[in-house]
């Protein structure tokens, strides 16, 4: 185990310089909350470096080591007493007039949503090219199992055990009463098309990847989403089960995000 | 029954000039959908003129006369064969640093929501000064019975019969799993406070009245909402019941809004 | 304030003998939980005696005095420092072949549900004689505002402030995806008809009043439900607001019933 | 392709004699609805015979050939123009005092529910031996992807694409407001324990397998559920996608079951 000098990632959210992190780093220790770990996952994307999350605040789904257990955790790390859990990511490519305009990956979710001042957007969803349905409302969330306890859950989606091989599609405040979360296989490809309509004005929808980059979308833009090649590797030292974290967070007031 | 010259309201949504509509107009005939009627309700606010809605598209909750029944409807109107239904409105006053910044009324709802690029807002809700709860998420909807079949329903709220004397408070994609719609009496006063927090940046929340005016909100701004003095008077010619409209709209594909 | 000898109601759930409770009793002190108070409300029905609930376990919506505050509560009672809150009840009449078979009242709810071994029931719902819809599934709940935090909430219904003048109709696990809770006025009359169908066998539905009496229903039986003439009078000593109780119960693990 | 004489399964629900169906039958043609196919799946369990479903009523998720297309379907069958879709089943074993009392398989779901006259049951759920949570309410549903559009959906669960490798756990009318559907991997083992409590009387819970056999349960009985060794093989002739069937059934009035 080698940490390259100072903690390779610090809790200063937006200004981590990870360009100097070499690919043979054996572990990145991330101080912060789940948000910081997601940031680290993006910063270290493709470098294949396992991440150990130390939560500085409340227990997180990703940052499971509490700050007062840090020395014990480091001992386990040095003694190789840990597991590495591979978390699936999803990748999305945005096409405008058949030209790729953006490509990115997410550990949690890719969200298409109305921008603040527009009143409604309409999106059509396809799975492996098969038409699923048209959703009018605030937008749609495509989530990994890791992201299932985030925005997807707030919008009525199910809790999904982290290592299940599925992708979750959840409409946000849909006008169709019967719209529900749809769970598909991790191998499926999901396509979202921004419908052209009187009410979907140009530039009134945005796509966000893990709640970070926001890309302005136009009517008839298309987003293709599938399992990403990259994964996020999480160092697991405790045997804290996912369900125990879920119960604990609910006990802290039921706020999961 | 006298219509002052040409149809006092036409279907051109944003440019109706109602300044010349005199207060002794006996009935305003509105051509369009529910959205147009809401617009007319705002344009005619305080003039106490009953509105007859002719829907030009699909059956509406407010515009219940279909365009091919228009002559029959006019006959009923002239023969006094109609009822007037008073629909409750809610009024909201926005305070910034204890100074009233905006006041407006809604036939459907007053919505506080995150602006598109912010990720989350936190609002505290009070009923008659009593603290209800803090809601973190996409925002909150305060709705009349008329508005219960709109955005509130999309966000998980109940269907409320139009003439019930209640106000409905519905959180939008709340992070607390147990957050639910709350129904209070029409006489209750609801207060919404924008919480100051790291994640609620200044100018990242907006209030909309009936999906029309959008007012930018700052942390610690307060909105007081209660039953408005004004009502919207709807001319009812058919005996089409609310539940029949509800079933019909569901049969047309379940899109209620 | 006069308590007739020993506590007129004791916590022994099923064997309270209230026949000897005279109508001029000024207050009945009920030891137990919300269930015990509901039992007391039934035992004292029509006697118009205010009930003071002392909870022996966790905080209740109805039993708001904790056992270690009992002396203080009694002092308030003797010094007339209390309010009486009138809680609406609903009454139901069951008709079989147009003959009334049963009549009863509920403080919480009247529930029509499939019996355990049947798989599904179908009921048609009418409000003031107007057809609302047909619900296939596990059944339907008609609830008072007081009952809104009970079975109705578990089935997806809204939280309703106790003194609102409404009745809530909530389908239980409906097969129609768009079925939602419907809120109507306290003055409305609700009719539930057990549909005759292959899948609704005779004697496979039951009606329960406040989860107590269970009446076997047959296909084509009808239940008429409206606001009851009787009310339950609750003595309120604390100023604990309904919303504070709601938050506290959620803090105790989110189990509201 | 060989059909053993007359249609091996007929639409007469309960009296199909499948003992004479030899294992080398190449295809069983089932006339009826989804319920009949589920019955056939049970009758033919372990014989590994593909099932072709002809729906006699409305379009089904399993019975996708309409009766007027039957000759065309048979042609495809004889010309080998079809696919076989393997649908996952789940198996459950019920233990009472550590003795196995019952074992069975389900194509849709295994449901533990209160019997009609009991008011509430409490069950504890474990996944791979890890405690998930305790659910009080009407019971719990453990569903395959095939069963996700059945009772699980009515109880708030997600739609799951048929060939996803997951199992869905959905609480029925849970008293905990934050209880949600949980999606786990097909390889996970789920354990449900009937809790002993004042309110869970003996013999007041029942387990049903695909809505057919009902087994009476006692407090402290345990059900172990995991992916079954058997699968149900469905003959697919049309290219009707799952999502098309979903949309069609919703268009027929939104009743999915």
XYZ file of C-alpha atoms in Angstrom, chain C residues 113-118 206, chain D residues 112-121 137-139 200-207 215-217:
31
model
C -61.003 -5.911 2.296
C -60.621 -9.337 0.778
C -60.716 -12.143 3.275
C -57.395 -13.930 3.626
C -57.901 -16.768 1.203
C -59.597 -14.906 -1.596
C -65.217 -8.344 4.900
C -46.657 -13.803 3.126
C -49.791 -12.012 4.223
C -52.049 -11.577 7.197
C -55.091 -13.773 7.145
C -58.339 -11.856 6.749
C -59.318 -11.455 10.342
C -55.954 -10.669 11.840
C -55.132 -6.999 11.808
C -51.445 -6.871 11.206
C -48.445 -9.140 10.905
C -48.350 -4.332 7.979
C -50.258 -6.550 5.589
C -47.235 -8.698 4.716
C -49.285 -11.680 15.510
C -51.413 -14.420 16.847
C -50.763 -18.002 15.951
C -52.143 -19.062 12.599
C -52.865 -15.547 11.478
C -50.375 -15.405 8.627
C -50.454 -17.361 5.407
C -47.959 -17.997 2.621
C -50.026 -22.468 3.806
C -50.959 -21.414 7.309
C -47.999 -19.960 9.225
